[in-house]
XYZ file of C-alpha atoms in Angstrom:
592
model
C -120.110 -19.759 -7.411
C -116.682 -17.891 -7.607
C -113.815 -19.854 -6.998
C -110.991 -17.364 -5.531
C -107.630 -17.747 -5.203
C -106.202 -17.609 -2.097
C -103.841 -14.518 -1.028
C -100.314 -14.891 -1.708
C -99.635 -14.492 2.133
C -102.363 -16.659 3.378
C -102.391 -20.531 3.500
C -105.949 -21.830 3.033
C -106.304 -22.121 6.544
C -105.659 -18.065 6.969
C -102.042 -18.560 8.139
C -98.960 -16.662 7.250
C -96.849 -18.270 4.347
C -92.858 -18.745 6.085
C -91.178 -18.170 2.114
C -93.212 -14.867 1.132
C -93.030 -13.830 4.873
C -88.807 -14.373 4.205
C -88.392 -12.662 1.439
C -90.320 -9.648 2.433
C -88.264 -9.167 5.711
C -84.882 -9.573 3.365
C -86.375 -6.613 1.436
C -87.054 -4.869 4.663
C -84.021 -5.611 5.853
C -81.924 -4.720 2.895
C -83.424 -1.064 2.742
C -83.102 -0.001 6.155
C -79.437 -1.343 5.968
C -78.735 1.041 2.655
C -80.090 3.997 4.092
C -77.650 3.342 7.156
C -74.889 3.660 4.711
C -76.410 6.411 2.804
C -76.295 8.365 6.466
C -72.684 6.877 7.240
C -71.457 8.315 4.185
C -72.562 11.657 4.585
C -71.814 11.973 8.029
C -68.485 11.043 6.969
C -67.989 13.550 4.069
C -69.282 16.244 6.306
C -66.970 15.421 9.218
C -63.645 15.032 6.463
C -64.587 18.339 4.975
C -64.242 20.106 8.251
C -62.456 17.978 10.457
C -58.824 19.976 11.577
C -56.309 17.848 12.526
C -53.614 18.737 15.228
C -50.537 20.569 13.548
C -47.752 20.069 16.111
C -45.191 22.427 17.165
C -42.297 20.213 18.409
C -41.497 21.512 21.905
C -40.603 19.641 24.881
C -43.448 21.260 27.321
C -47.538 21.070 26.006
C -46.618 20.855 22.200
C -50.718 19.942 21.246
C -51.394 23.437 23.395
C -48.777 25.630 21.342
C -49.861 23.698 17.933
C -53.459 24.896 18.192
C -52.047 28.395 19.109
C -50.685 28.367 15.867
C -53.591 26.971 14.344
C -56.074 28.851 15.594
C -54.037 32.000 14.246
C -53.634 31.040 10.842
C -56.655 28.878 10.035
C -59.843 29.260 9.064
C -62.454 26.249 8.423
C -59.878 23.466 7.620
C -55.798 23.520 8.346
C -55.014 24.016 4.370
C -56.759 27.450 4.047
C -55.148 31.138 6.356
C -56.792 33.915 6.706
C -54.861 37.053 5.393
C -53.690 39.376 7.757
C -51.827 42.818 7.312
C -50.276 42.001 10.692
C -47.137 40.754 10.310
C -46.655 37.009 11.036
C -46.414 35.103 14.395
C -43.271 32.637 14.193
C -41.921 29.899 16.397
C -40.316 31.533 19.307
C -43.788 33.672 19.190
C -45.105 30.030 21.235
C -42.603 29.012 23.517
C -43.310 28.501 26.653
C -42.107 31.445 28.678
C -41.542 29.654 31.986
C -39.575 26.913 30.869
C -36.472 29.846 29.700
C -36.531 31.039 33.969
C -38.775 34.282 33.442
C -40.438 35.275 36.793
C -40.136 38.333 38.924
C -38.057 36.556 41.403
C -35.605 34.511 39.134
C -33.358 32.046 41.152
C -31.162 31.980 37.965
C -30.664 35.666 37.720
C -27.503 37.366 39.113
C -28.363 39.724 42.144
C -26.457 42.574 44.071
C -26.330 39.885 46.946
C -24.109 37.599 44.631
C -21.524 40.103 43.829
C -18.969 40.641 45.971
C -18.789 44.104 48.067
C -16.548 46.680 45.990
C -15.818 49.025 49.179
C -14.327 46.100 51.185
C -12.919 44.647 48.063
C -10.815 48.090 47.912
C -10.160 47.982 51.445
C -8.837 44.825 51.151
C -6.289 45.813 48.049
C -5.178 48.903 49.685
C -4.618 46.779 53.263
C -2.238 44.259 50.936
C -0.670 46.971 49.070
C 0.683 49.178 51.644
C 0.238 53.163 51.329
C -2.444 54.203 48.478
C -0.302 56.884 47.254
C 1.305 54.077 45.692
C -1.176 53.611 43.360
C -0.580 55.303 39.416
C -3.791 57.438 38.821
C -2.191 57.851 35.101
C -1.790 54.371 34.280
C -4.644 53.018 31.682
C -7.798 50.936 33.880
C -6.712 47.672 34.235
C -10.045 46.100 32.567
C -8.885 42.477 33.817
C -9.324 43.586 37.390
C -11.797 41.985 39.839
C -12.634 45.010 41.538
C -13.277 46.812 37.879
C -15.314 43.718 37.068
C -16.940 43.424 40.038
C -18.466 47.675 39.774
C -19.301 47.520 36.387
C -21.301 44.189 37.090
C -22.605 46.269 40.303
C -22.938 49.623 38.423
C -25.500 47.716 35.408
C -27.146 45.599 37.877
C -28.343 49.187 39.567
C -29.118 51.168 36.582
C -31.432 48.619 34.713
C -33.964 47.780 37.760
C -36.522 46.281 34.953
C -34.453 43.268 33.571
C -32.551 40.193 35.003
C -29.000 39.016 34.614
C -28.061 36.134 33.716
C -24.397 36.262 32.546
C -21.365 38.985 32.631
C -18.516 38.344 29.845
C -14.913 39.565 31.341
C -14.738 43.273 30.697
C -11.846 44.041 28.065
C -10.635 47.442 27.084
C -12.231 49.919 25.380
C -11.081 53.270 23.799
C -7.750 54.315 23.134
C -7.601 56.406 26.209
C -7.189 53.720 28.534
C -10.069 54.880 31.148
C -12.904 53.248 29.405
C -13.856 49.049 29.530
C -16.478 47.183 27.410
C -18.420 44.439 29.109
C -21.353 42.254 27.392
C -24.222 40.451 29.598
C -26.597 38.388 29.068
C -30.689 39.517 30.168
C -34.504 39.120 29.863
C -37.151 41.324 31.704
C -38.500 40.705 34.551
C -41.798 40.366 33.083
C -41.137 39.032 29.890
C -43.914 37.313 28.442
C -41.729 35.379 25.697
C -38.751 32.973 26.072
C -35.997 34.171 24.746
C -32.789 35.876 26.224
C -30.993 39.593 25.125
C -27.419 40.194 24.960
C -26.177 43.501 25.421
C -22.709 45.242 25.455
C -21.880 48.639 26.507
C -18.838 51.119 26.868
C -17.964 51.995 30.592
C -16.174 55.574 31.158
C -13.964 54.812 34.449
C -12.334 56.623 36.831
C -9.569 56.076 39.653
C -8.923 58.001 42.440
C -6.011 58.567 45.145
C -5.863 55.164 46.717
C -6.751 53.162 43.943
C -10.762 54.120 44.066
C -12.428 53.109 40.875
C -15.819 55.055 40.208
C -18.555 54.400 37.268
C -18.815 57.680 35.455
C -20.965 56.955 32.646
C -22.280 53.484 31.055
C -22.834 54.044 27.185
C -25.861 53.234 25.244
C -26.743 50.113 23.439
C -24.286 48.243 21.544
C -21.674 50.478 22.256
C -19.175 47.863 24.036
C -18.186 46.954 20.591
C -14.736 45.364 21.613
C -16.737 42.753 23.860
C -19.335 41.339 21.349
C -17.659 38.121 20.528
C -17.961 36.410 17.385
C -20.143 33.432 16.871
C -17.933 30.136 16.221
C -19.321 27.403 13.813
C -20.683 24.580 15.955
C -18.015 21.782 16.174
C -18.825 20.437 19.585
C -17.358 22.570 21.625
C -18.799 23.661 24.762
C -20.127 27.010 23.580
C -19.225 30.235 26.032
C -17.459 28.008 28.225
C -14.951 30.652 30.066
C -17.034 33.431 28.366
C -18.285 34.468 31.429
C -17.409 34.533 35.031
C -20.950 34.226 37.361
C -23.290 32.192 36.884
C -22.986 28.567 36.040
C -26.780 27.550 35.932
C -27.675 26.369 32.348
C -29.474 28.627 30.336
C -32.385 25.832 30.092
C -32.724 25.659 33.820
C -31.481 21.915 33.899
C -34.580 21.151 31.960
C -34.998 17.326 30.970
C -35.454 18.210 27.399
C -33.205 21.439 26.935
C -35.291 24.490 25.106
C -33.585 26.101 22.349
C -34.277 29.524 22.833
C -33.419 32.978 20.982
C -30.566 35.236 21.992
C -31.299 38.270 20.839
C -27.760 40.353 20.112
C -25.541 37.679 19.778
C -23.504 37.651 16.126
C -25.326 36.126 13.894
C -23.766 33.448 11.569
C -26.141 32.833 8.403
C -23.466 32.100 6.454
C -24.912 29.125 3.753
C -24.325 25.264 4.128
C -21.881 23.715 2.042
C -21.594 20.065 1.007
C -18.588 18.394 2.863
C -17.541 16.416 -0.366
C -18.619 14.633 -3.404
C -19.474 11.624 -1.883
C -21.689 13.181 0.795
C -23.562 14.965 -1.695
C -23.870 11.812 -3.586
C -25.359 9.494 -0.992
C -27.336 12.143 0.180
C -31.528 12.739 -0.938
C -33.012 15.711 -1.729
C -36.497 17.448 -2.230
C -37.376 20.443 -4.184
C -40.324 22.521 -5.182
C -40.598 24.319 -8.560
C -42.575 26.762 -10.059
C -46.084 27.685 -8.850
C -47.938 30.688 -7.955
C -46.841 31.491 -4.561
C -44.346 34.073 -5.508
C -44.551 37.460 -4.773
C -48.038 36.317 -2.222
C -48.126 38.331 1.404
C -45.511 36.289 3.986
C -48.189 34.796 5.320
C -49.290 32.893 2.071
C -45.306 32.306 1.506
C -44.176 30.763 4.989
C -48.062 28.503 4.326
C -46.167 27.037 1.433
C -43.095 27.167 2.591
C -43.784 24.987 5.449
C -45.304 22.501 4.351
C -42.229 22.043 1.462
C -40.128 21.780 4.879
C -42.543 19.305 6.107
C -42.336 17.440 3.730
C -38.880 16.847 3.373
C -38.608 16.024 6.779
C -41.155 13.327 6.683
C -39.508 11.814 3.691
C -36.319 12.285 5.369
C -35.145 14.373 2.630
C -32.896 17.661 2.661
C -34.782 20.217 1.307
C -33.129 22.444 -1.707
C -34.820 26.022 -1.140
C -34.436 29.516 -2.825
C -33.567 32.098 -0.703
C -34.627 34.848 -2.787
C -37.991 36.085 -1.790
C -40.566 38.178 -4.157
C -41.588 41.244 -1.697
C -45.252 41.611 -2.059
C -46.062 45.091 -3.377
C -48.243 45.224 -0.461
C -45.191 45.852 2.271
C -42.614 47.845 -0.873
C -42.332 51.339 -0.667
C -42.954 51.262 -4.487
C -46.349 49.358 -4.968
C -44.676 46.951 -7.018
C -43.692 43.260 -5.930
C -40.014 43.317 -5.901
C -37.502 40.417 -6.670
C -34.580 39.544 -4.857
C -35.223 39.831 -1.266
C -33.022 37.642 0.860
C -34.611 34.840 3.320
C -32.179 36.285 6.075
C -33.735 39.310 5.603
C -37.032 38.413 7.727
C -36.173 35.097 9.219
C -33.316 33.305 11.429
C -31.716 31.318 9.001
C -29.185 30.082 11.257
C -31.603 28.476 13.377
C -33.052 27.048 10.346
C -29.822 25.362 9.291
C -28.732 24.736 12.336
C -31.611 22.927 13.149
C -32.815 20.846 9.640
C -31.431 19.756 6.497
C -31.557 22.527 3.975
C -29.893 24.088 0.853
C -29.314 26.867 -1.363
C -30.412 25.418 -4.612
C -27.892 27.724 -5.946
C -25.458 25.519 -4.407
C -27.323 22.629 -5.064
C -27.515 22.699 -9.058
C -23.455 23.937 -9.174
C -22.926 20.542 -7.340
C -25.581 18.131 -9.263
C -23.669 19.969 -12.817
C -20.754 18.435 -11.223
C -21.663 14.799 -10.693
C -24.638 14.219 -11.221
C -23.817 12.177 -14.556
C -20.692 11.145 -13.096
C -22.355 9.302 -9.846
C -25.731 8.619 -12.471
C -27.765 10.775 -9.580
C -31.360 10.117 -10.575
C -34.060 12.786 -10.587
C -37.788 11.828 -9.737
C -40.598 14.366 -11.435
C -44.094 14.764 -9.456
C -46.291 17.255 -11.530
C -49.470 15.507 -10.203
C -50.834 17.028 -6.589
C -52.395 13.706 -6.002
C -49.355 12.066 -5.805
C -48.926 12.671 -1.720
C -45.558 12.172 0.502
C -46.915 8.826 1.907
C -46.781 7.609 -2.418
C -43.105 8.965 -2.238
C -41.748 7.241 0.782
C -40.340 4.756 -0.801
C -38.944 6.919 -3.643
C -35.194 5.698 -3.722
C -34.239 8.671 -6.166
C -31.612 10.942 -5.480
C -33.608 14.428 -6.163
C -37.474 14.296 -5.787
C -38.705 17.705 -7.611
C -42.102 18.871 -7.199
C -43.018 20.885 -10.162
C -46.140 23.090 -10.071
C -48.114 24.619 -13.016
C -49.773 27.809 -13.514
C -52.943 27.554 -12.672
C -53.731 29.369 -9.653
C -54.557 28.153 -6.994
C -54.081 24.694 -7.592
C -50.492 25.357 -8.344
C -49.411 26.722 -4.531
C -47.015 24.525 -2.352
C -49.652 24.188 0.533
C -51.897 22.440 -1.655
C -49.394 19.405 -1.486
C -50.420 19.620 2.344
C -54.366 19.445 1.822
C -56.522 16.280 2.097
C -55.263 12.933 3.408
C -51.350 14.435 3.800
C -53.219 17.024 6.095
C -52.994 13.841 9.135
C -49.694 12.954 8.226
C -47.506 16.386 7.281
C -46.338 18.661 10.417
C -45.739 21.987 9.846
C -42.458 22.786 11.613
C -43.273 26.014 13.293
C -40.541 25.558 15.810
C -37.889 25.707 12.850
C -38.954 29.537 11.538
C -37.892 32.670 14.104
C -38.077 36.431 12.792
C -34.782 37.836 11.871
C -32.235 38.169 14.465
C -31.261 41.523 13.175
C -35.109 42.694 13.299
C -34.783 41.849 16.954
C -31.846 43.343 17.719
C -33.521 46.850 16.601
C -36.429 45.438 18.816
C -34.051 45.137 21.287
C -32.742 48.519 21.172
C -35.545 50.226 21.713
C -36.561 48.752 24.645
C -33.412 48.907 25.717
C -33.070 52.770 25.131
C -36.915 52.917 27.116
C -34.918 50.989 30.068
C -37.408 48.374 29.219
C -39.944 50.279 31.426
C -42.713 51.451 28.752
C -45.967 50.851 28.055
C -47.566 51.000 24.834
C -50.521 51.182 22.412
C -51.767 50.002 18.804
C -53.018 52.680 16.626
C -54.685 51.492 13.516
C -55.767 54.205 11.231
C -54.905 54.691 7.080
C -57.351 53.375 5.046
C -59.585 51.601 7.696
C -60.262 54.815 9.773
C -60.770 56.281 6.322
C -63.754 53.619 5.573
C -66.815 54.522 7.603
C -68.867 51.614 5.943
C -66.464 48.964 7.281
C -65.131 50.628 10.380
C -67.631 53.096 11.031
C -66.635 54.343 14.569
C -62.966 54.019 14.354
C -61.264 57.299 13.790
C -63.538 58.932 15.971
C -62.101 56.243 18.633
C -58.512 56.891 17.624
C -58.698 60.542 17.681
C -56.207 62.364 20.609
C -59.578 63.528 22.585
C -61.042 60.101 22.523
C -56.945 58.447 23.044
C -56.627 60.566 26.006
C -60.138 59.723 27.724
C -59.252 56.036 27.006
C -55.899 56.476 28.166
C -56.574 58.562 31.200
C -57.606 55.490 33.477
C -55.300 52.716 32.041
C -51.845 54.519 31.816
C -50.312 56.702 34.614
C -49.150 60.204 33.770
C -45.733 60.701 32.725
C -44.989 56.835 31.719
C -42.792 56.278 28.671
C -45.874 55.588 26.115
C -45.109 53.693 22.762
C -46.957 54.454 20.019
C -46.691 51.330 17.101
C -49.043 53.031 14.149
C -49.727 52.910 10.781
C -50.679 56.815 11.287
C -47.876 58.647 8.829
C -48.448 61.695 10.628
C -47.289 61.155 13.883
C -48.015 64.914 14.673
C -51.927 63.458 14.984
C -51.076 62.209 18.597
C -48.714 65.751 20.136
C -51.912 66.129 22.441
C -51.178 62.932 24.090
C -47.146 64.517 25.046
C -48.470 66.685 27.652
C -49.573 63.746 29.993
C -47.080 61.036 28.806
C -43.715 60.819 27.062
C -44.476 59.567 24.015
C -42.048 57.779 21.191
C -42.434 56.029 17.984
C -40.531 54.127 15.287
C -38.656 56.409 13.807
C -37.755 58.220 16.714
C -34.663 54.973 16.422
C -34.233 55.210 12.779
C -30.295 55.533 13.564
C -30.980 52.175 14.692
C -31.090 50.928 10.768
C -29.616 53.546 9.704
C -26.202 53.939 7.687
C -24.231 53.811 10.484
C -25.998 50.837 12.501
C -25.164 47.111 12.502
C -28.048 46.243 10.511
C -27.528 48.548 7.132
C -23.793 46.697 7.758
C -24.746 43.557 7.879
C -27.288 43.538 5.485
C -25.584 45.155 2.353
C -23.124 42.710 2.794
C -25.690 39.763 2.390
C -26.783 41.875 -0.843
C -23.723 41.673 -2.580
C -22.767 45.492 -0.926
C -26.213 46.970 -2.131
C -27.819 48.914 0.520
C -31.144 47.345 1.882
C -34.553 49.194 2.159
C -36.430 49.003 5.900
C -39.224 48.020 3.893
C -43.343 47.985 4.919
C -42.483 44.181 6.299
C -39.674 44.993 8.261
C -41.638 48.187 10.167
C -44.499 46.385 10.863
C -42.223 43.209 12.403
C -40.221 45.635 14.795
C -43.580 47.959 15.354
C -45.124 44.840 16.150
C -42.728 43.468 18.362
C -41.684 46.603 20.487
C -45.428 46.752 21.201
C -45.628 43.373 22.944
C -42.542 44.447 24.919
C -44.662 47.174 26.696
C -45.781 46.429 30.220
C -48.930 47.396 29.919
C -50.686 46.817 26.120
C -53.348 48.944 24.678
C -54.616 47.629 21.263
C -57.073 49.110 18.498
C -60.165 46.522 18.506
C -59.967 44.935 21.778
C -59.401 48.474 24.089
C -60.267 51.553 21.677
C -63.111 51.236 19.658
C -65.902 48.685 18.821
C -65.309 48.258 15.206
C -64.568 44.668 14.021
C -61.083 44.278 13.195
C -61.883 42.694 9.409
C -64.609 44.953 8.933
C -68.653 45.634 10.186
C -70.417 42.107 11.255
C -66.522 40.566 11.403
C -66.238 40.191 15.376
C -65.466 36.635 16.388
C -66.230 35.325 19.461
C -63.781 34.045 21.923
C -64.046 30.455 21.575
């Protein structure tokens, strides 16, 4: 006879035993719990590794709508990595809200023909109170100061630019030396302008008076030629800018918005004229951020304004002024050389003026002349952060007078952006709202819309090396070719419409077919526009030290770009003329 022992999980009556039964449902328990985790923490990683968080652009009207604009442009997979573009690079102004700036066809705001007052019975009037007409000196100089002069040129501009609204005259002044011409400046968008934004404008009116005091419009110059009525831009002391400028029209520019919109003014003077520290002690009690070294120099703009960026973010999260060089490397990709070239000015691309005018920066130039000068004096302390991992939130409480980021040489863990990456990515805003293009760019913009009577269409014309690559773009010059322009053309542009054509194409002979159905015009049809004897070769030799500036690569495409999007109706490459993938075969993305 066997004697067994009984099983570990049996009592000898066949029962279950409570302690083994315990510690097997702890085990149970235990397991299930750590594969929970297990799960948790890669569904975690995964959704940190491609999460994007919202990037803000600080605007009064939908800011979460115009930040994922942005985003959506630049970004890839995550918010720290862009993907290059040739095209140049969409700014601030590129996402304001259009409406909130008065643009509509039928613009309460605008000045109208009904507003001004009638010039016949206006003469009538003066002749009635003066007596016989034949009183009147047809020798003496115009008198530019007179309503009746003011009120026909206002009429006269009002009838010969149909496409635009008016939003402000200034008080015609006197022009040439012969005493029968006036300038007048006003202020105007298009009717259907897309953008917000306004234009300023001032022209040269020839004038004529006849027997009985009669004043007739003879000719109204082109662009910019009103040179004795573009006023000069005063520095912002808290004055109430333009008041008395102008005559009609007393609605605010912002519409009486609750939140006023800053906007662009495309043709005022431009003062980018560098901030200066008031005085010892303000520069003193004052705290400061830079960024040093790294391998962002000489990258395409849009790796540079990446960086950039977030270096401004920064400094405005740690409520710091940030110290920035205003030298830029030119990537060899937009020089006329093929070489990256050194000392391009900031105000050569972007609105530095708005910049300043709206955050805390400095020329470091500036900067280190001033620390030389006190910074042992006021024992100004300097804190060093060559780690990436050291974020803004670890700096907050940084009490130092000069936090300086200082970047290795390793590539790419040495660009600015990187500071931007991981945790900070939550936390750091990108101030898109604080970069606009150049106001000078957009003056030439400007001007050649103007000269089209802003009543154009136009079309994009990629060709160079990507119509030259069959294995990328394998249909595209075919599609770009005058036959195949003109058959695409044929049913989206009327005949004989003003037809701009914004190309990489050096030989704009390619598209002569196209002239006998429309009247066709390209970039350097306005090269007098930056030429020697315009107000941008002026104005920019003088902010390089009186050394002539090149209309480099960047600066085409920009004003190519933008006098594109000014064209009522748009044609572009890879959404209208050919099938080809923008980036290349198998590139298309879909609209999301």
């Amino acid at each position: 006879m066997h004697n067994h022992s009984p099983s570990p999980l049996l009592n000898r009556t066949g029962s279950f035993r409570a302690d083994a039964l315990g510690h097997t449902a702890l085990h149970l328990v235990g397991n299930l719990c750590f594969a929970l985790f297990v799960v948790g923490v890669l569904a975690f990683s995964i959704i940190a590794a491609t999460y994007r968080p919202d990037d803000p652009l600080l605007l009064p009207s939908s800011p979460s709508a115009a930040s994922s604009k942005i985003t959506a442009f630049l970004t890839s997979s995550t918010n720290a990595t862009f993907r290059p573009d040739d095209a140049p690079l969409r700014t601030g102004e590129d996402f304001l809200n259009a409406s909130s700036s008065s643009a509509s066809t039928d613009d309460p705001a605008a000045i109208h023909l009904a507003d001004l007052p009638d010039s016949n019975s206006s003469s009538a009037a003066a002749t009635a109170a003066g007596g016989d007409s034949t009183d009147c000196d047809d020798a003496a100089p115009i008198n530019c100061a007179d309503p009746e002069v003011f009120h026909l040129m206002m009429r006269a501009t009002i009838e010969s630019f149909r496409d635009v609204h008016f939003y402000r005259f200034g008080k015609p002044v006197r022009g040439g030396d012969g005493g029968g011409s006036c300038d007048m400046a006003w202020r105007f968008r298009p009717k259907d302008a897309k953008r917000a934004g306004f234009y300023k404008d001032y022209r040269r009116f020839e004038i004529t008076r006849s027997r009985g005091c009669v004043y007739s419009i003879v000719r109204i110059g082109d662009y910019h030629t009103g040179v004795n009525a573009r006023k000069k831009k005063k520095p912002k002391k808290g004055a109430n800018d333009g008041a008395g400028e102008f005559a009609i029209n007393k609605i605010p520019i912002s519409s009486q918005a609750a939140v006023p919109l800053v906007v662009p003014v495309v043709g005022e003077s431009v003062n980018d004229s560098l901030p200066v520290v008031e005085s010892e002690g303000k520069f003193s009690s004052s705290r400061y951020l830079i960024y040093s070294g790294g391998g962002d120099r000489c990258k395409n703009m849009n790796h540079y304004l990446w960086s950039f960026l977030c270096a401004l973010g920064e400094a405005q999260y740690l409520n710091r002024t940030l110290v920035m060089d205003l030298t830029i490397c030119l990537s060899s990709k937009y020089s006329s050389t093929n070489q990256d070239e050194e000392g391009k000015d900031f105000r050569f691309y972007f609105d530095f003026e708005h910049l300043r005018d709206s955050a805390s920066v400095l020329d470091q130039r500036q900067f280190w002349n001033d620390w030389a000068l006190w910074q042992k004096k006021d024992k100004l302390s300097l804190h060093l952060v060559e780690d990436l991992r050291v974020t803004p939130m670890k700096l907050a409480k940084v009490k130092g007078t000069l936090i300086m980021r200082k970047f290795g040489a390793v590539e790419p863990d040495n660009y600015w952006y990187r500071v931007c990456e991981g945790e900070t990515e939550s936390v750091i805003q990108r101030p898109w709202h604080l970069i606009w293009k150049s106001p000078r760019l957009m003056d030439i913009v400007s001007g050649i819309a103007s000269r089209l009577k802003w009543d154009f269409d136009s079309v994009h014309v990629v060709r160079g090396e990507k119509a030259s690559n069959t294995q990328q773009w394998p249909n595209l010059a075919a599609d770009t070719s005058p036959e195949a322009l003109l058959s695409t053309l044929r049913d989206k542009i009327e005949d004989g419409r003003h037809l701009y054509i914004a190309t990489n194409e050096p030989d704009t002979s390619l598209f002569d077919p196209l002239k006998d159905k429309y009247s066709t015009h390209f970039l350097d049809d306005f090269k007098d526009l930056w030429g020697e004897n315009s107000d941008w070769y002026e104005e920019t030799k003088k902010l390089n030290n009186g050394i002539p500036v090149e209309f480099d690569g960047y600066m085409r495409g920009e004003v190519d770009t933008e006098v594109f999007l000014r064209g009522k109706k748009q044609l572009e490459t890879f959404n209208d003329l050919t099938g080809d993938c923008k980036d290349g075969v198998n590139t298309c993305r879909t609209a999301s």
